[in-house]
CSV table of C-alpha atoms in Angstrom, one decimal:
chain,number,residue,atom,x,y,z
A,1,MET,CA,-16.9,-105.4,-157.0
A,2,THR,CA,-20.0,-104.0,-158.5
A,3,PRO,CA,-20.5,-105.1,-162.2
A,4,SER,CA,-20.4,-102.4,-164.8
A,5,ALA,CA,-23.3,-101.5,-166.9
A,6,ALA,CA,-21.8,-103.3,-169.9
A,7,GLU,CA,-21.2,-106.4,-167.8
A,8,SER,CA,-24.9,-106.3,-166.6
A,9,ASP,CA,-26.1,-105.9,-170.1
A,10,ARG,CA,-24.1,-108.8,-171.3
A,11,ALA,CA,-25.3,-111.1,-168.5
A,12,ALA,CA,-28.9,-110.1,-169.2
A,13,TRP,CA,-28.4,-110.9,-172.8
A,14,ALA,CA,-26.7,-114.3,-172.1
A,15,ALA,CA,-29.6,-115.3,-169.9
A,16,ARG,CA,-32.2,-114.3,-172.4
A,17,ARG,CA,-30.3,-116.0,-175.3
A,18,ALA,CA,-29.9,-119.2,-173.3
A,19,ALA,CA,-33.6,-119.3,-172.6
A,20,LEU,CA,-34.4,-118.9,-176.4
A,21,GLU,CA,-31.9,-121.6,-177.2
A,22,ALA,CA,-33.6,-124.0,-174.9
A,23,SER,CA,-37.1,-123.2,-176.3
A,24,ASP,CA,-36.3,-124.3,-179.8
A,25,ALA,CA,-38.2,-121.3,-181.2
A,26,LYS,CA,-37.3,-118.8,-183.8
A,27,LEU,CA,-37.7,-115.2,-182.9
A,28,MET,CA,-38.0,-113.3,-186.2
A,29,PRO,CA,-37.5,-109.6,-187.1
A,30,ASP,CA,-41.1,-109.4,-188.3
A,31,GLY,CA,-42.2,-110.2,-184.7
A,32,ARG,CA,-43.2,-113.8,-185.5
A,33,ARG,CA,-42.2,-116.7,-183.2
A,34,HIS,CA,-41.9,-120.0,-184.9
A,35,SER,CA,-41.1,-123.5,-183.7
A,36,ARG,CA,-38.3,-125.1,-185.5
A,37,ALA,CA,-39.5,-127.8,-187.9
A,38,TRP,CA,-36.6,-130.2,-187.9
A,39,ASN,CA,-38.2,-133.5,-188.8
A,40,TYR,CA,-39.2,-132.7,-192.3
A,41,PHE,CA,-35.9,-131.2,-193.2
A,42,LYS,CA,-34.0,-134.1,-191.8
A,43,PHE,CA,-36.2,-136.5,-193.8
A,44,LEU,CA,-35.2,-134.6,-197.0
A,45,LEU,CA,-31.5,-134.7,-196.0
A,46,ARG,CA,-31.6,-138.5,-195.5
A,47,GLY,CA,-33.3,-139.0,-198.9
A,48,PHE,CA,-30.7,-136.7,-200.6
A,49,ALA,CA,-27.8,-138.6,-199.0
A,50,VAL,CA,-29.2,-141.9,-200.3
A,51,LEU,CA,-29.6,-140.5,-203.8
A,52,LEU,CA,-26.0,-139.2,-203.8
A,53,ARG,CA,-24.6,-142.5,-202.6
A,54,CYS,CA,-26.6,-144.4,-205.2
A,55,THR,CA,-25.4,-142.2,-208.0
A,56,GLY,CA,-21.7,-142.2,-206.8
A,57,LEU,CA,-21.7,-138.5,-206.2
A,58,TYR,CA,-21.4,-138.5,-202.5
A,59,GLY,CA,-17.6,-138.7,-202.4
A,60,ARG,CA,-17.2,-135.9,-205.0
A,61,GLY,CA,-19.5,-133.8,-202.9
A,62,VAL,CA,-17.4,-134.3,-199.8
A,63,ARG,CA,-14.2,-133.4,-201.7
A,64,ASN,CA,-15.9,-130.3,-202.9
A,65,ALA,CA,-16.9,-129.3,-199.4
A,66,LEU,CA,-13.3,-129.5,-198.2
A,67,ASP,CA,-11.9,-127.5,-201.2
A,68,ILE,CA,-11.9,-124.1,-199.5
A,69,ARG,CA,-11.0,-121.1,-201.6
A,70,LEU,CA,-9.4,-117.8,-200.7
A,71,VAL,CA,-11.4,-115.1,-202.5
A,72,ARG,CA,-10.0,-111.5,-202.9
A,73,LEU,CA,-12.1,-108.6,-203.7
A,74,ASP,CA,-11.7,-104.9,-204.0
A,75,LEU,CA,-14.6,-102.9,-202.7
A,76,ARG,CA,-15.0,-99.2,-203.6
A,77,PHE,CA,-16.7,-96.5,-201.5
A,78,ASP,CA,-17.1,-92.8,-201.8
A,79,ALA,CA,-17.4,-92.3,-198.0
A,80,LEU,CA,-14.3,-94.3,-197.0
A,81,PRO,CA,-11.8,-92.0,-195.2
A,82,ALA,CA,-8.6,-91.7,-197.1
A,83,GLU,CA,-6.7,-93.1,-194.2
A,84,PHE,CA,-8.4,-96.4,-194.7
A,85,ASP,CA,-7.8,-96.7,-198.4
A,86,GLY,CA,-6.3,-100.1,-198.9
A,87,TYR,CA,-7.7,-101.4,-195.5
A,88,ARG,CA,-8.0,-105.3,-195.7
A,89,ILE,CA,-10.7,-107.2,-194.0
A,90,MET,CA,-10.6,-111.1,-193.8
A,91,HIS,CA,-14.2,-112.5,-193.5
A,92,LEU,CA,-14.8,-116.0,-192.2
A,93,THR,CA,-18.3,-117.3,-191.8
A,94,ASP,CA,-20.2,-120.6,-191.2
A,95,LEU,CA,-17.1,-122.5,-190.2
A,96,HIS,CA,-19.1,-125.4,-188.6
A,97,LEU,CA,-15.7,-126.5,-187.1
A,98,ASP,CA,-16.9,-129.8,-185.6
A,99,GLY,CA,-18.6,-130.9,-188.8
A,100,HIS,CA,-15.5,-132.6,-190.2
A,101,PRO,CA,-12.2,-133.4,-188.4
A,102,GLU,CA,-10.2,-131.8,-191.3
A,103,MET,CA,-12.1,-128.5,-191.3
A,104,PRO,CA,-10.0,-126.5,-188.6
A,105,GLY,CA,-6.7,-127.5,-190.1
A,106,ARG,CA,-7.7,-126.7,-193.7
A,107,ILE,CA,-8.9,-123.3,-192.7
A,108,ALA,CA,-5.8,-122.6,-190.7
A,109,ARG,CA,-3.5,-123.6,-193.6
A,110,LEU,CA,-5.5,-121.5,-196.0
A,111,ILE,CA,-5.2,-118.2,-194.0
A,112,ASP,CA,-1.8,-118.8,-192.4
A,113,GLY,CA,0.4,-115.9,-193.6
A,114,VAL,CA,-2.4,-114.0,-195.3
A,115,PRO,CA,-2.0,-110.4,-194.1
A,116,CYS,CA,-5.0,-108.3,-193.2
A,117,ASP,CA,-5.9,-105.4,-191.0
A,118,LEU,CA,-9.0,-106.9,-189.4
A,119,CYS,CA,-10.5,-110.3,-189.2
A,120,VAL,CA,-14.2,-110.7,-188.8
A,121,LEU,CA,-16.3,-113.8,-188.0
A,122,THR,CA,-20.0,-113.8,-188.8
A,123,GLY,CA,-21.3,-116.9,-186.9
A,124,ASP,CA,-22.2,-120.5,-187.0
A,125,TYR,CA,-19.1,-122.1,-185.6
A,126,ARG,CA,-20.8,-125.3,-184.4
A,127,PHE,CA,-22.2,-127.9,-186.7
A,128,HIS,CA,-25.4,-128.8,-184.7
A,129,VAL,CA,-27.7,-126.3,-183.1
A,130,HIS,CA,-27.6,-128.0,-179.6
A,131,GLY,CA,-25.0,-130.1,-177.8
A,132,PRO,CA,-21.4,-129.9,-176.8
A,133,TRP,CA,-19.0,-127.5,-178.6
A,134,ASP,CA,-15.6,-128.4,-177.1
A,135,ARG,CA,-14.4,-129.3,-180.6
A,136,VAL,CA,-15.3,-125.8,-181.7
A,137,THR,CA,-12.9,-124.5,-179.1
A,138,GLU,CA,-10.2,-126.8,-180.3
A,139,GLY,CA,-10.8,-125.7,-183.8
A,140,PHE,CA,-10.5,-122.0,-182.9
A,141,GLU,CA,-7.2,-122.9,-181.0
A,142,LYS,CA,-5.8,-123.9,-184.3
A,143,ILE,CA,-7.2,-121.1,-186.4
A,144,LEU,CA,-6.9,-117.9,-184.4
A,145,PRO,CA,-3.2,-118.1,-183.7
A,146,VAL,CA,-2.4,-118.0,-187.4
A,147,VAL,CA,-4.6,-114.8,-188.0
A,148,SER,CA,-2.4,-111.9,-188.8
A,149,ALA,CA,-4.6,-108.9,-188.3
A,150,ALA,CA,-3.3,-105.6,-186.9
A,151,ASP,CA,-6.7,-104.6,-185.5
A,152,GLY,CA,-7.5,-108.1,-184.2
A,153,VAL,CA,-10.5,-110.2,-184.6
A,154,LEU,CA,-14.2,-109.2,-184.3
A,155,ALA,CA,-17.1,-111.7,-184.1
A,156,VAL,CA,-20.8,-112.2,-183.9
A,157,LEU,CA,-22.8,-115.3,-183.1
A,158,GLY,CA,-25.0,-117.3,-185.5
A,159,ASN,CA,-28.0,-119.4,-185.1
A,160,HIS,CA,-26.0,-122.6,-184.5
A,161,ASP,CA,-24.0,-121.0,-181.7
A,162,ALA,CA,-24.6,-120.9,-177.9
A,163,ALA,CA,-24.4,-117.8,-175.8
A,164,ASP,CA,-21.6,-119.3,-173.8
A,165,MET,CA,-19.5,-119.3,-177.0
A,166,ALA,CA,-18.9,-115.5,-176.6
A,167,GLU,CA,-16.9,-116.1,-173.4
A,168,MET,CA,-14.9,-118.9,-175.1
A,169,LEU,CA,-14.1,-116.7,-178.1
A,170,GLU,CA,-13.1,-113.7,-176.0
A,171,SER,CA,-10.8,-116.0,-173.9
A,172,LEU,CA,-9.0,-116.7,-177.1
A,173,GLY,CA,-8.5,-113.1,-177.9
A,174,THR,CA,-11.5,-112.3,-180.0
A,175,ARG,CA,-13.9,-109.4,-179.4
A,176,VAL,CA,-17.5,-110.5,-179.6
A,177,LEU,CA,-19.9,-107.8,-180.5
A,178,VAL,CA,-23.4,-108.3,-179.0
A,179,ASN,CA,-25.4,-105.3,-180.5
A,180,GLN,CA,-22.3,-103.2,-180.0
A,181,THR,CA,-20.0,-101.1,-182.0
A,182,GLU,CA,-16.1,-101.0,-182.1
A,183,THR,CA,-14.3,-98.0,-183.4
A,184,LEU,CA,-11.1,-98.4,-185.4
A,185,ALA,CA,-8.7,-95.6,-185.9
A,186,ARG,CA,-6.1,-94.7,-188.5
A,187,GLY,CA,-4.3,-91.3,-188.1
A,188,GLY,CA,-7.1,-88.9,-187.4
A,189,ALA,CA,-9.8,-90.9,-189.1
A,190,SER,CA,-12.0,-93.8,-187.9
A,191,ILE,CA,-14.5,-96.4,-189.1
A,192,HIS,CA,-17.1,-98.1,-187.0
A,193,VAL,CA,-17.9,-101.8,-186.9
A,194,THR,CA,-21.2,-102.8,-185.5
A,195,GLY,CA,-22.0,-106.4,-184.7
A,196,VAL,CA,-25.4,-107.8,-183.8
A,197,ASP,CA,-26.7,-110.9,-182.4
A,198,ASP,CA,-28.2,-113.5,-184.9
A,199,PRO,CA,-31.5,-112.2,-186.2
A,200,HIS,CA,-32.6,-115.6,-187.7
A,201,TYR,CA,-33.4,-117.3,-184.4
A,202,TYR,CA,-32.6,-114.6,-181.7
A,203,PHE,CA,-33.8,-111.2,-183.0
A,204,THR,CA,-34.4,-108.4,-180.6
A,205,ALA,CA,-34.9,-104.7,-181.1
A,206,ALA,CA,-31.5,-104.1,-179.6
A,207,ALA,CA,-30.0,-105.2,-183.0
A,208,LEU,CA,-31.8,-102.4,-184.8
A,209,ARG,CA,-30.8,-99.9,-182.2
A,210,ALA,CA,-27.2,-100.9,-182.5
A,211,LEU,CA,-27.3,-100.4,-186.3
A,212,SER,CA,-29.1,-97.0,-186.0
A,213,GLU,CA,-27.2,-95.5,-183.0
A,214,ALA,CA,-23.6,-96.2,-184.2
A,215,PRO,CA,-21.5,-93.1,-184.6
A,216,GLY,CA,-21.5,-91.2,-187.9
A,217,GLY,CA,-19.0,-91.8,-190.6
A,218,PHE,CA,-18.1,-95.0,-192.5
A,219,ARG,CA,-19.7,-98.0,-190.9
A,220,VAL,CA,-19.5,-101.7,-191.3
A,221,ALA,CA,-22.2,-104.2,-190.1
A,222,LEU,CA,-21.5,-107.8,-189.1
A,223,VAL,CA,-24.7,-109.7,-189.2
A,224,HIS,CA,-25.0,-113.6,-189.4
A,225,THR,CA,-27.7,-113.4,-192.1
A,226,PRO,CA,-28.7,-111.0,-194.8
A,227,GLY,CA,-32.1,-110.5,-192.9
A,228,LEU,CA,-31.4,-107.0,-191.7
A,229,CYS,CA,-29.9,-105.7,-194.9
A,230,ARG,CA,-32.7,-103.1,-195.6
A,231,GLU,CA,-32.7,-101.8,-192.0
A,232,ALA,CA,-28.9,-101.5,-192.2
A,233,ALA,CA,-29.0,-99.6,-195.5
A,234,ALA,CA,-31.7,-97.2,-194.0
A,235,ALA,CA,-29.4,-96.7,-191.0
A,236,GLY,CA,-26.5,-95.5,-193.3
A,237,ILE,CA,-24.3,-98.6,-193.1
A,238,GLY,CA,-21.6,-98.6,-195.8
A,239,LEU,CA,-20.7,-102.3,-195.9
A,240,TYR,CA,-22.7,-105.3,-194.7
A,241,LEU,CA,-21.0,-108.6,-194.2
A,242,CYS,CA,-22.9,-111.8,-193.5
A,243,GLY,CA,-23.3,-115.5,-194.2
A,244,HIS,CA,-25.7,-118.2,-193.0
A,245,THR,CA,-26.9,-119.3,-196.5
A,246,HIS,CA,-23.7,-121.2,-197.5
A,247,GLY,CA,-24.4,-119.7,-200.9
A,248,GLY,CA,-26.9,-122.6,-201.2
A,249,GLN,CA,-24.3,-125.3,-200.6
A,250,VAL,CA,-25.9,-127.5,-203.2
A,251,CYS,CA,-26.5,-125.4,-206.4
A,252,LEU,CA,-27.5,-125.9,-209.9
A,253,PRO,CA,-24.9,-125.4,-212.6
A,254,GLY,CA,-23.9,-121.7,-212.7
A,255,GLY,CA,-24.2,-121.5,-208.9
A,256,LYS,CA,-28.0,-121.0,-208.7
A,257,PRO,CA,-29.0,-122.1,-205.1
A,258,ILE,CA,-31.8,-124.5,-204.6
A,259,ILE,CA,-32.3,-123.9,-200.8
A,260,THR,CA,-30.9,-120.9,-199.0
A,261,HIS,CA,-32.8,-120.6,-195.7
A,262,ALA,CA,-32.7,-116.9,-196.3
A,263,GLY,CA,-36.5,-116.3,-196.1
A,264,GLY,CA,-37.5,-113.3,-198.2
A,265,PHE,CA,-33.8,-112.4,-199.0
A,266,ARG,CA,-33.0,-115.0,-201.6
A,267,ARG,CA,-31.6,-112.3,-203.9
A,268,TYR,CA,-28.9,-111.6,-201.3
A,269,ALA,CA,-28.1,-115.3,-200.7
A,270,SER,CA,-24.6,-115.2,-202.2
A,271,GLY,CA,-21.8,-112.9,-203.2
A,272,LEU,CA,-21.8,-109.2,-203.8
A,273,TRP,CA,-25.0,-107.1,-203.8
A,274,ARG,CA,-26.1,-103.5,-203.2
A,275,ILE,CA,-28.9,-101.6,-201.7
A,276,GLY,CA,-28.6,-97.8,-202.5
A,277,PRO,CA,-25.1,-96.7,-201.4
A,278,MET,CA,-24.6,-99.8,-199.1
A,279,LEU,CA,-22.6,-102.6,-200.5
A,280,GLY,CA,-23.2,-106.1,-199.1
A,281,TYR,CA,-21.5,-109.5,-199.3
A,282,THR,CA,-23.0,-112.9,-198.3
A,283,GLY,CA,-20.2,-115.4,-197.9
A,284,ARG,CA,-20.6,-118.9,-199.1
A,285,GLY,CA,-19.0,-120.0,-195.8
A,286,ALA,CA,-16.0,-122.3,-195.2
A,287,GLY,CA,-17.9,-125.1,-193.6
A,288,PHE,CA,-21.2,-127.0,-194.4
A,289,SER,CA,-24.2,-128.1,-192.5
A,290,GLY,CA,-26.8,-130.9,-193.0
A,291,LEU,CA,-24.6,-133.1,-195.2
A,292,PRO,CA,-20.8,-132.8,-195.7
A,293,VAL,CA,-21.2,-132.1,-199.4
A,294,ARG,CA,-21.2,-129.1,-201.8
A,295,PHE,CA,-22.0,-128.8,-205.5
A,296,ASN,CA,-21.4,-125.8,-207.8
A,297,CYS,CA,-20.8,-123.7,-204.7
A,298,PRO,CA,-17.2,-123.9,-203.4
A,299,PRO,CA,-16.6,-122.9,-199.8
A,300,GLU,CA,-14.6,-119.7,-199.2
A,301,VAL,CA,-12.7,-117.4,-197.0
A,302,THR,CA,-12.9,-113.8,-198.4
A,303,VAL,CA,-10.3,-110.9,-198.1
A,304,PHE,CA,-11.8,-107.5,-199.0
A,305,THR,CA,-9.6,-104.5,-199.7
A,306,LEU,CA,-11.5,-101.3,-199.1
A,307,ARG,CA,-10.8,-98.5,-201.6
A,308,ARG,CA,-11.8,-94.9,-201.6
A,309,ALA,CA,-13.5,-94.4,-205.0
A,310,ALA,CA,-16.9,-94.2,-206.7
A,311,LEU,CA,-19.2,-97.2,-206.3
A,312,PRO,CA,-19.4,-99.4,-209.4
A,313,ASP,CA,-22.8,-100.1,-211.0
A,314,SER,CA,-24.4,-103.1,-209.2
A,315,ARG,CA,-27.7,-104.5,-208.4
A,316,MET,CA,-30.0,-101.9,-206.8
A,317,GLU,CA,-32.9,-102.5,-204.4
A,318,ALA,CA,-36.2,-101.8,-206.1
């Protein structure tokens, strides 16, 4: 049987992505290609772990990291079709399911019985950037069966994820969007959800084309990082959902992050933000990376209810 164009495109993407994964290079939206400087950051992590243990704070940090919250927010849009007023989207990001043996079960118990119309996953399902991910599969086998979403589950990959995970997720009933758009219908109206491959390590121009070429109407973007927020706003996206930053994971009192790994997008590192008419949300993530600790930055799963109404005043892009 001759493969379809979509199958050929997916195969070409997977081969290119696998080559980039093996090269340990970052391919950035600004055209730069960086090597990943692991050693310095690992040295800082080891020093921080020693400090936490010496001060007796390590155990508290672990308890904080496993205290996942369910956050509910109403988001209001002028352009939302009336048929989608009250539409609920559950957002899970940065699960890092193999980072702690309790993580999959805690997430599953948190979301079990929570109704939504659509569940979206915005990447980083594995703890490490390389290596096996069989425990990620086992984690999803606990989580996905308890998701109650009439329109199913849509996902994108993050910088910790392998291209092969797309096939695994789809075998479990999830639709993985690789620079693609899924259209959802209610009555005679529709909204469009565009998901792109991770732009933090694996950026390609196909991500920008997917954002700009999506059908007209109300559009949602699923991106692992906030790094394409300005391009998405310029393309007319209405809602931008992302993660990657963990909200800082370790923050100063008041939730001010110390490190975000967000590059030039620090102001979009956590929570709700706005660029023109586009509303964005950067989830703090359910999991953790580096060390299994959190301070002043509780992990979350977020449920958004979309409402048709005027946008509230919020932060604007200068």
